[in-house]
Tab-separated table of C-alpha atoms in Angstrom:
chain	number	residue	atom	x	y	z
A	1	UNK	CA	6.439	1.295	34.085
A	2	UNK	CA	4.707	-0.633	31.303
A	3	UNK	CA	6.500	-0.656	27.956
A	4	UNK	CA	4.795	-0.397	24.561
A	5	UNK	CA	7.216	-0.999	21.716
A	6	UNK	CA	6.215	-0.154	18.130
A	7	UNK	CA	8.349	-1.476	15.282
A	8	UNK	CA	7.978	0.765	12.235
A	9	UNK	CA	7.375	4.485	12.079
A	10	UNK	CA	5.321	4.520	8.881
A	11	UNK	CA	1.618	5.229	8.563
A	12	UNK	CA	0.294	2.667	11.051
A	13	UNK	CA	3.121	3.016	13.566
A	14	UNK	CA	2.992	6.811	13.628
A	15	UNK	CA	-0.774	6.801	14.072
A	16	UNK	CA	-0.524	4.316	16.949
A	17	UNK	CA	2.039	6.280	18.959
A	18	UNK	CA	0.200	9.569	18.431
A	19	UNK	CA	-3.162	8.173	19.464
A	20	UNK	CA	-1.915	6.122	22.424
A	21	UNK	CA	0.449	8.741	23.825
A	22	UNK	CA	-2.607	10.906	24.448
A	23	UNK	CA	-4.427	8.052	26.178
A	24	UNK	CA	-1.705	6.343	28.212
A	25	UNK	CA	-0.367	8.174	31.311
A	26	UNK	CA	3.267	9.198	30.911
A	27	UNK	CA	3.875	8.214	34.525
A	28	UNK	CA	2.757	4.634	33.808
A	29	UNK	CA	3.686	3.905	30.179
A	30	UNK	CA	6.880	4.176	28.165
A	31	UNK	CA	6.283	4.236	24.397
A	32	UNK	CA	9.132	3.588	21.972
A	33	UNK	CA	9.070	3.496	18.169
A	34	UNK	CA	11.864	1.916	16.118
A	35	UNK	CA	12.678	2.591	12.481
A	36	UNK	CA	15.737	2.289	10.286
A	37	UNK	CA	15.803	5.963	9.273
A	38	UNK	CA	14.310	9.400	9.844
A	39	UNK	CA	12.610	9.669	6.436
A	40	UNK	CA	8.821	9.533	6.367
A	41	UNK	CA	7.415	9.180	2.841
A	42	UNK	CA	3.954	9.805	1.478
A	43	UNK	CA	3.954	6.653	-0.608
A	44	UNK	CA	0.742	7.362	-2.597
A	45	UNK	CA	2.661	10.307	-4.016
A	46	UNK	CA	5.170	8.023	-5.743
A	47	UNK	CA	2.547	7.469	-8.464
A	48	UNK	CA	2.693	11.152	-9.394
A	49	UNK	CA	6.482	11.636	-9.405
A	50	UNK	CA	7.124	10.084	-12.859
A	51	UNK	CA	4.526	12.363	-14.484
A	52	UNK	CA	5.776	15.553	-12.827
A	53	UNK	CA	2.573	16.132	-10.857
A	54	UNK	CA	4.518	15.988	-7.591
A	55	UNK	CA	8.114	16.919	-6.888
A	56	UNK	CA	10.359	14.938	-4.550
A	57	UNK	CA	10.020	17.430	-1.695
A	58	UNK	CA	6.231	17.013	-1.714
A	59	UNK	CA	6.373	13.365	-0.630
A	60	UNK	CA	8.816	13.445	2.273
A	61	UNK	CA	9.273	14.804	5.785
A	62	UNK	CA	11.503	14.004	8.728
A	63	UNK	CA	9.972	11.199	10.740
A	64	UNK	CA	10.836	12.666	14.126
A	65	UNK	CA	8.736	15.762	13.424
A	66	UNK	CA	5.642	13.525	13.349
A	67	UNK	CA	6.409	11.651	16.584
A	68	UNK	CA	4.844	13.225	19.684
A	69	UNK	CA	6.645	14.349	22.819
A	70	UNK	CA	6.853	11.559	25.317
A	71	UNK	CA	7.673	8.915	22.706
A	72	UNK	CA	11.255	7.704	22.357
A	73	UNK	CA	12.415	7.257	18.778
A	74	UNK	CA	15.156	4.710	18.093
A	75	UNK	CA	16.871	4.677	14.701
A	76	UNK	CA	18.248	1.210	14.084
A	77	UNK	CA	17.856	-1.949	12.037
A	78	UNK	CA	15.892	-4.736	13.714
A	79	UNK	CA	17.621	-8.091	14.014
A	80	UNK	CA	14.847	-10.223	15.497
A	81	UNK	CA	11.983	-10.466	17.957
A	82	UNK	CA	12.485	-12.923	20.802
A	83	UNK	CA	8.799	-13.240	21.591
A	84	UNK	CA	9.182	-15.784	24.397
A	85	UNK	CA	11.405	-13.288	26.245
A	86	UNK	CA	9.364	-10.187	25.286
A	87	UNK	CA	12.482	-8.625	23.773
A	88	UNK	CA	13.454	-7.064	20.451
A	89	UNK	CA	17.103	-7.337	19.436
A	90	UNK	CA	18.597	-4.624	17.235
A	91	UNK	CA	21.452	-5.162	14.805
A	92	UNK	CA	23.698	-2.830	16.825
A	93	UNK	CA	23.475	-5.191	19.798
A	94	UNK	CA	20.905	-3.338	21.867
A	95	UNK	CA	17.957	-5.222	23.344
A	96	UNK	CA	14.592	-3.555	23.913
A	97	UNK	CA	12.199	-5.234	26.353
A	98	UNK	CA	8.458	-4.783	26.010
A	99	UNK	CA	5.165	-5.603	27.658
A	100	UNK	CA	3.257	-5.146	24.400
A	101	UNK	CA	4.645	-5.163	20.884
A	102	UNK	CA	3.148	-3.664	17.719
A	103	UNK	CA	4.737	-4.717	14.435
A	104	UNK	CA	4.068	-2.098	11.765
A	105	UNK	CA	7.071	-2.498	9.475
A	106	UNK	CA	5.019	-2.681	6.297
A	107	UNK	CA	5.897	-4.416	3.066
A	108	UNK	CA	8.709	-3.782	0.590
A	109	UNK	CA	9.237	-4.419	-3.141
A	110	UNK	CA	11.770	-7.207	-3.661
A	111	UNK	CA	13.089	-7.176	-7.254
A	112	UNK	CA	15.854	-9.534	-6.094
A	113	UNK	CA	13.260	-12.324	-5.886
A	114	UNK	CA	12.704	-12.431	-9.676
A	115	UNK	CA	15.624	-13.689	-11.800
A	116	UNK	CA	16.941	-10.999	-14.120
A	117	UNK	CA	14.885	-8.144	-12.711
A	118	UNK	CA	17.994	-6.531	-11.224
A	119	UNK	CA	19.963	-7.206	-14.393
A	120	UNK	CA	21.677	-4.773	-16.739
A	121	UNK	CA	18.362	-3.170	-17.776
A	122	UNK	CA	17.437	-2.209	-14.193
A	123	UNK	CA	16.765	1.543	-14.050
A	124	UNK	CA	17.643	1.715	-17.781
A	125	UNK	CA	14.569	0.189	-19.390
A	126	UNK	CA	13.225	-1.674	-16.334
A	127	UNK	CA	11.787	0.549	-13.620
A	128	UNK	CA	9.638	0.413	-10.510
A	129	UNK	CA	7.672	3.242	-8.925
A	130	UNK	CA	6.882	1.653	-5.550
A	131	UNK	CA	10.062	3.114	-4.062
A	132	UNK	CA	11.140	6.741	-3.806
A	133	UNK	CA	14.346	6.037	-5.730
A	134	UNK	CA	12.489	4.080	-8.406
A	135	UNK	CA	9.845	6.733	-8.927
A	136	UNK	CA	12.515	9.448	-9.236
A	137	UNK	CA	14.511	7.367	-11.717
A	138	UNK	CA	11.390	6.808	-13.801
A	139	UNK	CA	10.670	10.538	-13.687
A	140	UNK	CA	13.985	11.093	-15.485
A	141	UNK	CA	13.465	8.291	-18.019
A	142	UNK	CA	9.802	8.704	-18.943
A	143	UNK	CA	10.050	12.070	-20.773
A	144	UNK	CA	12.446	10.488	-23.287
A	145	UNK	CA	9.977	7.714	-24.127
A	146	UNK	CA	7.833	8.664	-27.132
A	147	UNK	CA	7.425	5.424	-29.077
A	148	UNK	CA	7.552	1.660	-28.599
A	149	UNK	CA	6.051	-0.805	-26.140
A	150	UNK	CA	5.316	0.323	-22.584
A	151	UNK	CA	4.524	-2.648	-20.335
A	152	UNK	CA	3.014	-2.193	-16.856
A	153	UNK	CA	3.542	-5.421	-14.947
A	154	UNK	CA	2.561	-6.966	-11.585
A	155	UNK	CA	4.733	-9.824	-10.334
A	156	UNK	CA	2.387	-11.319	-7.737
A	157	UNK	CA	-0.283	-10.388	-5.244
A	158	UNK	CA	-0.578	-9.074	-2.578
A	159	UNK	CA	1.018	-5.696	-3.227
A	160	UNK	CA	0.832	-2.295	-1.631
A	161	UNK	CA	-2.132	-0.388	-3.025
A	162	UNK	CA	-3.429	-2.980	-5.518
A	163	UNK	CA	-5.010	-0.290	-7.724
A	164	UNK	CA	-1.754	1.652	-8.227
A	165	UNK	CA	-0.605	-0.352	-11.296
A	166	UNK	CA	-3.961	0.366	-12.947
A	167	UNK	CA	-3.606	4.019	-12.022
A	168	UNK	CA	-0.157	4.104	-13.605
A	169	UNK	CA	-1.530	2.616	-16.829
A	170	UNK	CA	-4.388	5.140	-16.935
A	171	UNK	CA	-2.081	8.082	-16.177
A	172	UNK	CA	0.449	6.906	-18.768
A	173	UNK	CA	-2.318	6.777	-21.386
A	174	UNK	CA	-3.441	10.295	-20.470
A	175	UNK	CA	0.136	11.638	-20.337
A	176	UNK	CA	1.030	10.154	-23.738
A	177	UNK	CA	-2.128	11.607	-25.298
A	178	UNK	CA	-1.307	15.065	-23.952
A	179	UNK	CA	2.132	14.794	-25.571
A	180	UNK	CA	0.548	13.707	-28.850
A	181	UNK	CA	2.432	10.392	-29.030
A	182	UNK	CA	-0.169	7.894	-27.796
A	183	UNK	CA	-0.618	6.436	-31.289
A	184	UNK	CA	3.117	5.625	-31.349
A	185	UNK	CA	3.034	3.677	-28.088
A	186	UNK	CA	1.609	0.220	-27.458
A	187	UNK	CA	0.470	0.122	-23.839
A	188	UNK	CA	0.211	-3.330	-22.214
A	189	UNK	CA	-1.073	-4.250	-18.737
A	190	UNK	CA	0.296	-7.578	-17.471
A	191	UNK	CA	-1.215	-9.173	-14.388
A	192	UNK	CA	-1.111	-12.531	-12.575
A	193	UNK	CA	-4.863	-12.175	-12.040
A	194	UNK	CA	-7.465	-13.513	-14.434
A	195	UNK	CA	-8.898	-9.997	-14.875
A	196	UNK	CA	-8.082	-6.377	-14.128
A	197	UNK	CA	-8.862	-6.473	-10.393
A	198	UNK	CA	-9.665	-8.927	-7.603
A	199	UNK	CA	-13.347	-8.012	-7.182
A	200	UNK	CA	-15.896	-8.908	-9.918
A	201	UNK	CA	-17.882	-5.673	-10.277
A	202	UNK	CA	-14.821	-3.434	-10.016
A	203	UNK	CA	-12.876	-5.739	-12.344
A	204	UNK	CA	-15.588	-5.453	-14.974
A	205	UNK	CA	-15.654	-1.678	-14.690
A	206	UNK	CA	-11.877	-1.226	-14.674
A	207	UNK	CA	-11.451	-3.765	-17.477
A	208	UNK	CA	-13.844	-1.760	-19.623
A	209	UNK	CA	-11.791	1.363	-18.916
A	210	UNK	CA	-8.620	-0.392	-20.077
A	211	UNK	CA	-10.358	-1.545	-23.249
A	212	UNK	CA	-11.734	1.935	-23.910
A	213	UNK	CA	-8.218	3.349	-23.695
A	214	UNK	CA	-6.861	0.607	-25.973
A	215	UNK	CA	-4.631	-0.797	-23.247
A	216	UNK	CA	-3.964	-4.456	-23.985
A	217	UNK	CA	-4.436	-6.792	-21.010
A	218	UNK	CA	-2.302	-9.919	-20.562
A	219	UNK	CA	-3.933	-11.900	-17.709
A	220	UNK	CA	-2.778	-14.982	-15.794
A	221	UNK	CA	0.872	-14.093	-16.345
A	222	UNK	CA	3.142	-15.598	-13.692
A	223	UNK	CA	6.593	-14.224	-14.319
A	224	UNK	CA	9.566	-16.581	-14.171
A	225	UNK	CA	12.318	-14.190	-15.266
A	226	UNK	CA	13.274	-10.956	-16.980
A	227	UNK	CA	15.309	-11.581	-20.126
A	228	UNK	CA	17.644	-8.580	-20.307
A	229	UNK	CA	19.147	-9.528	-23.668
A	230	UNK	CA	15.775	-9.861	-25.412
A	231	UNK	CA	14.154	-7.109	-23.296
A	232	UNK	CA	11.207	-9.287	-22.420
A	233	UNK	CA	9.466	-10.851	-19.441
A	234	UNK	CA	8.944	-14.603	-19.537
A	235	UNK	CA	6.279	-16.565	-17.654
A	236	UNK	CA	6.546	-20.043	-16.170
A	237	UNK	CA	4.492	-21.336	-19.114
A	238	UNK	CA	7.066	-19.719	-21.457
A	239	UNK	CA	4.877	-16.887	-22.675
A	240	UNK	CA	7.108	-13.976	-23.615
A	241	UNK	CA	6.147	-10.309	-23.562
A	242	UNK	CA	8.667	-7.905	-25.128
A	243	UNK	CA	9.074	-4.338	-23.908
A	244	UNK	CA	10.858	-1.144	-24.725
A	245	UNK	CA	10.030	0.270	-21.303
A	246	UNK	CA	8.971	-1.993	-18.438
A	247	UNK	CA	7.317	-0.529	-15.350
A	248	UNK	CA	7.122	-3.419	-12.933
A	249	UNK	CA	5.750	-3.981	-9.456
A	250	UNK	CA	8.165	-6.531	-7.960
A	251	UNK	CA	7.161	-9.162	-5.449
A	252	UNK	CA	6.152	-7.472	-2.184
A	253	UNK	CA	7.378	-8.997	1.087
A	254	UNK	CA	7.314	-8.163	4.772
A	255	UNK	CA	10.455	-7.395	6.762
A	256	UNK	CA	13.181	-10.038	6.923
A	257	UNK	CA	13.366	-9.869	10.726
A	258	UNK	CA	9.822	-11.302	10.807
A	259	UNK	CA	11.166	-14.485	9.210
A	260	UNK	CA	14.175	-14.580	11.533
A	261	UNK	CA	11.772	-14.273	14.469
A	262	UNK	CA	9.571	-17.143	13.350
A	263	UNK	CA	6.532	-14.856	13.270
A	264	UNK	CA	5.685	-14.791	9.561
A	265	UNK	CA	4.395	-16.730	6.606
A	266	UNK	CA	6.335	-17.409	3.396
A	267	UNK	CA	6.136	-13.709	2.478
A	268	UNK	CA	7.134	-12.512	5.976
A	269	UNK	CA	3.666	-11.298	6.936
A	270	UNK	CA	2.713	-11.743	10.581
A	271	UNK	CA	-0.123	-14.171	11.212
A	272	UNK	CA	-2.889	-12.386	13.140
A	273	UNK	CA	-6.558	-12.678	13.935
A	274	UNK	CA	-8.186	-10.632	11.167
A	275	UNK	CA	-10.622	-8.971	13.576
A	276	UNK	CA	-8.372	-8.027	16.490
A	277	UNK	CA	-5.001	-7.883	14.646
A	278	UNK	CA	-3.500	-9.847	17.540
A	279	UNK	CA	-0.812	-12.415	16.790
A	280	UNK	CA	-2.123	-15.946	16.561
A	281	UNK	CA	0.968	-17.106	18.470
A	282	UNK	CA	1.611	-14.417	21.114
A	283	UNK	CA	-1.112	-12.626	23.097
A	284	UNK	CA	0.928	-9.444	23.662
A	285	UNK	CA	1.953	-8.984	20.004
A	286	UNK	CA	-0.082	-7.184	17.327
A	287	UNK	CA	0.615	-6.487	13.649
A	288	UNK	CA	-0.922	-3.517	11.877
A	289	UNK	CA	-0.958	-2.080	8.378
A	290	UNK	CA	0.865	-3.906	5.605
A	291	UNK	CA	2.859	-6.070	8.049
A	292	UNK	CA	-0.005	-8.457	8.813
A	293	UNK	CA	-1.463	-11.322	6.793
A	294	UNK	CA	-5.095	-10.191	6.980
A	295	UNK	CA	-7.040	-10.829	3.727
A	296	UNK	CA	-7.458	-7.124	2.982
A	297	UNK	CA	-5.800	-4.632	0.669
A	298	UNK	CA	-2.366	-3.448	1.710
A	299	UNK	CA	-3.402	0.192	1.569
A	300	UNK	CA	-3.129	3.280	3.737
A	301	UNK	CA	-6.864	3.295	4.365
A	302	UNK	CA	-6.672	-0.215	5.827
A	303	UNK	CA	-3.892	0.951	8.159
A	304	UNK	CA	-6.012	3.932	9.183
A	305	UNK	CA	-9.245	2.040	9.832
A	306	UNK	CA	-7.547	-0.921	11.527
A	307	UNK	CA	-5.589	1.378	13.859
A	308	UNK	CA	-8.881	2.942	14.972
A	309	UNK	CA	-10.155	-0.511	15.953
A	310	UNK	CA	-6.832	-1.532	17.518
A	311	UNK	CA	-6.565	1.531	19.767
A	312	UNK	CA	-10.002	0.967	21.285
A	313	UNK	CA	-9.287	-2.732	21.745
A	314	UNK	CA	-5.867	-2.086	23.270
A	315	UNK	CA	-7.270	0.286	25.877
A	316	UNK	CA	-9.823	-2.361	26.809
A	317	UNK	CA	-7.120	-5.045	26.970
A	318	UNK	CA	-4.810	-3.176	29.337
A	319	UNK	CA	-7.818	-2.344	31.505
A	320	UNK	CA	-8.445	-6.062	31.939
A	321	UNK	CA	-11.535	-6.114	29.744
A	322	UNK	CA	-12.361	-8.197	26.650
A	323	UNK	CA	-11.556	-6.601	23.303
A	324	UNK	CA	-14.935	-5.852	21.747
A	325	UNK	CA	-13.864	-4.323	18.427
A	326	UNK	CA	-13.499	-6.384	15.275
A	327	UNK	CA	-11.910	-4.956	12.143
A	328	UNK	CA	-13.926	-5.770	9.013
A	329	UNK	CA	-11.197	-5.239	6.409
A	330	UNK	CA	-12.546	-1.807	5.453
A	331	UNK	CA	-10.636	-0.135	2.609
A	332	UNK	CA	-11.369	2.778	0.363
A	333	UNK	CA	-9.120	3.949	-2.426
A	334	UNK	CA	-9.151	6.733	-4.960
A	335	UNK	CA	-8.252	5.427	-8.414
A	336	UNK	CA	-6.697	7.975	-10.765
A	337	UNK	CA	-8.069	7.433	-14.274
A	338	UNK	CA	-6.310	10.254	-16.137
A	339	UNK	CA	-7.586	13.434	-17.774
A	340	UNK	CA	-8.200	15.014	-14.359
A	341	UNK	CA	-10.662	12.401	-13.172
A	342	UNK	CA	-10.724	9.502	-10.751
A	343	UNK	CA	-12.871	6.808	-9.192
A	344	UNK	CA	-13.470	5.805	-5.599
A	345	UNK	CA	-13.902	2.249	-4.340
A	346	UNK	CA	-15.063	1.275	-0.834
A	347	UNK	CA	-15.145	-2.347	0.341
A	348	UNK	CA	-14.252	-4.804	3.123
A	349	UNK	CA	-13.691	-8.500	3.808
A	350	UNK	CA	-17.236	-9.443	2.847
A	351	UNK	CA	-18.479	-6.764	0.452
A	352	UNK	CA	-16.876	-5.948	-2.870
A	353	UNK	CA	-16.708	-2.427	-4.349
A	354	UNK	CA	-20.174	-1.293	-5.427
A	355	UNK	CA	-21.526	1.774	-7.245
A	356	UNK	CA	-23.198	4.564	-5.307
A	357	UNK	CA	-22.276	7.659	-3.304
A	358	UNK	CA	-19.766	8.161	-0.466
A	359	UNK	CA	-19.718	8.863	2.413
A	360	UNK	CA	-23.373	9.908	2.463
A	361	UNK	CA	-26.272	8.549	0.368
A	362	UNK	CA	-27.524	10.794	-2.450
A	363	UNK	CA	-25.386	13.828	-1.546
A	364	UNK	CA	-22.051	12.019	-1.545
A	365	UNK	CA	-20.195	14.171	-2.484
A	366	UNK	CA	-17.988	11.406	-3.951
A	367	UNK	CA	-19.102	8.893	-6.560
A	368	UNK	CA	-18.317	5.198	-6.159
A	369	UNK	CA	-17.062	3.367	-9.259
A	370	UNK	CA	-17.667	6.523	-11.280
A	371	UNK	CA	-15.098	8.758	-12.943
A	372	UNK	CA	-15.460	12.295	-11.599
A	373	UNK	CA	-13.384	15.415	-11.169
A	374	UNK	CA	-14.255	15.411	-7.445
A	375	UNK	CA	-12.592	12.038	-6.948
A	376	UNK	CA	-9.398	13.289	-8.613
A	377	UNK	CA	-9.379	16.370	-6.396
A	378	UNK	CA	-10.039	14.158	-3.388
A	379	UNK	CA	-6.961	12.091	-4.228
A	380	UNK	CA	-4.803	15.213	-4.465
A	381	UNK	CA	-6.266	16.666	-1.267
A	382	UNK	CA	-5.462	13.524	0.666
A	383	UNK	CA	-1.766	14.434	0.760
A	384	UNK	CA	-2.626	17.348	3.087
A	385	UNK	CA	-4.915	15.098	5.129
A	386	UNK	CA	-2.139	12.518	5.455
A	387	UNK	CA	0.419	14.911	6.898
A	388	UNK	CA	-1.900	17.050	9.012
A	389	UNK	CA	-4.711	14.756	10.178
A	390	UNK	CA	-3.973	11.062	9.613
A	391	UNK	CA	-0.401	10.734	10.908
A	392	UNK	CA	-0.957	13.023	13.921
A	393	UNK	CA	-3.832	10.736	14.876
A	394	UNK	CA	-6.517	13.367	14.677
A	395	UNK	CA	-10.080	12.169	14.073
A	396	UNK	CA	-11.442	11.897	10.539
A	397	UNK	CA	-15.230	12.009	10.059
A	398	UNK	CA	-15.263	8.568	8.451
A	399	UNK	CA	-16.407	5.334	10.104
A	400	UNK	CA	-13.710	2.721	10.706
A	401	UNK	CA	-16.122	-0.039	9.727
A	402	UNK	CA	-17.656	-0.097	6.259
A	403	UNK	CA	-21.228	1.073	5.809
A	404	UNK	CA	-23.657	0.034	3.091
A	405	UNK	CA	-25.186	3.506	3.168
A	406	UNK	CA	-25.202	4.977	-0.329
A	407	UNK	CA	-24.164	1.752	-2.048
A	408	UNK	CA	-26.198	0.062	-4.762
A	409	UNK	CA	-25.961	-3.735	-4.841
A	410	UNK	CA	-26.953	-5.159	-8.241
A	411	UNK	CA	-29.809	-7.639	-8.145
A	412	UNK	CA	-28.716	-11.310	-8.016
A	413	UNK	CA	-25.042	-10.312	-7.856
A	414	UNK	CA	-23.072	-11.665	-4.880
A	415	UNK	CA	-21.415	-8.918	-2.853
A	416	UNK	CA	-18.895	-11.114	-1.132
A	417	UNK	CA	-15.280	-10.114	-1.578
A	418	UNK	CA	-13.678	-12.837	0.512
A	419	UNK	CA	-13.798	-15.462	-2.234
A	420	UNK	CA	-11.769	-13.261	-4.569
A	421	UNK	CA	-9.000	-12.275	-2.150
């Protein structure tokens, strides 16, 4: 029996085991997935919890209900990967051998990496929304906030869903206006980037939206500490930004076992070939989704599209054939802009987000880099797609590789995205 071991039962890991269980004979292949708990979360839904759009029960299910028959599920913490021995060691002492290993353990906010972030103001006036607990805590605190300085802050890139902080700022603006208190709140967007987003055309468009909503942007801000006494964030160049309510995105890092295994970079992301997602150090190890160091957005769409490429490649590999697929970094993301509207961006390693229509030219029905009601409804509808189509590994009528169909490239404007990653 061949053994496929998948570490992480999130988006990428669940898709992999569902797709490959159908394709690999049960008589020849054992498939095992390991995760620390039985809670599967719809993480894009965390954005909506603080504003009451979603309730807690709308963003969670039991993980085992999404794992297919014929796949063993192990609930345990991972100690380390002993890649030379093709073995994963668990913290409870068990050892799991493998023939092929897929690391899909994602990325996690690490407020402990910034001095003062976990100080006395944590979950009092300093909140995150990239965790279930943080989003729920903010949902309790936000209704009481009706005046003062609301600061939305990014510690460092890369982060899960790089547009989510912008979405939070836009939704906060809309939510405060609906409550009639927007003129009593100073809304500030603080980023380590030199502009609102990593890609030039999208950054210009999103920056204009921030300006239109009178959201102050503080660029090039590299946080050194949170000053709990002064209720401010302080940069390495000693700039100080005071807050009454801070909504921060802490440093994001891969799993600690990746570091213990000698498989990761300084942020615990596994080094892989960006086309095949295969480890640069071990031929039978792959990293998918947020766990890898590919120069693409850490977003659910990247997990989805890269898994499509991986599955085809993996079937070729175990059949003794060359892997012919090459992932292009394809990502598309709905961007909530408030007031019942949203944008859509579609890009890859080489092409930045461009205006146009998606997925089909002319007819769309979704507009790229354009605020529409359809894009907002598409974002809300994706929760159903996630639970019922994406995680079960059912086909979506969207190409895994990015297409230029329907996109409009401005004259004399470079479309490359790689230089801005």
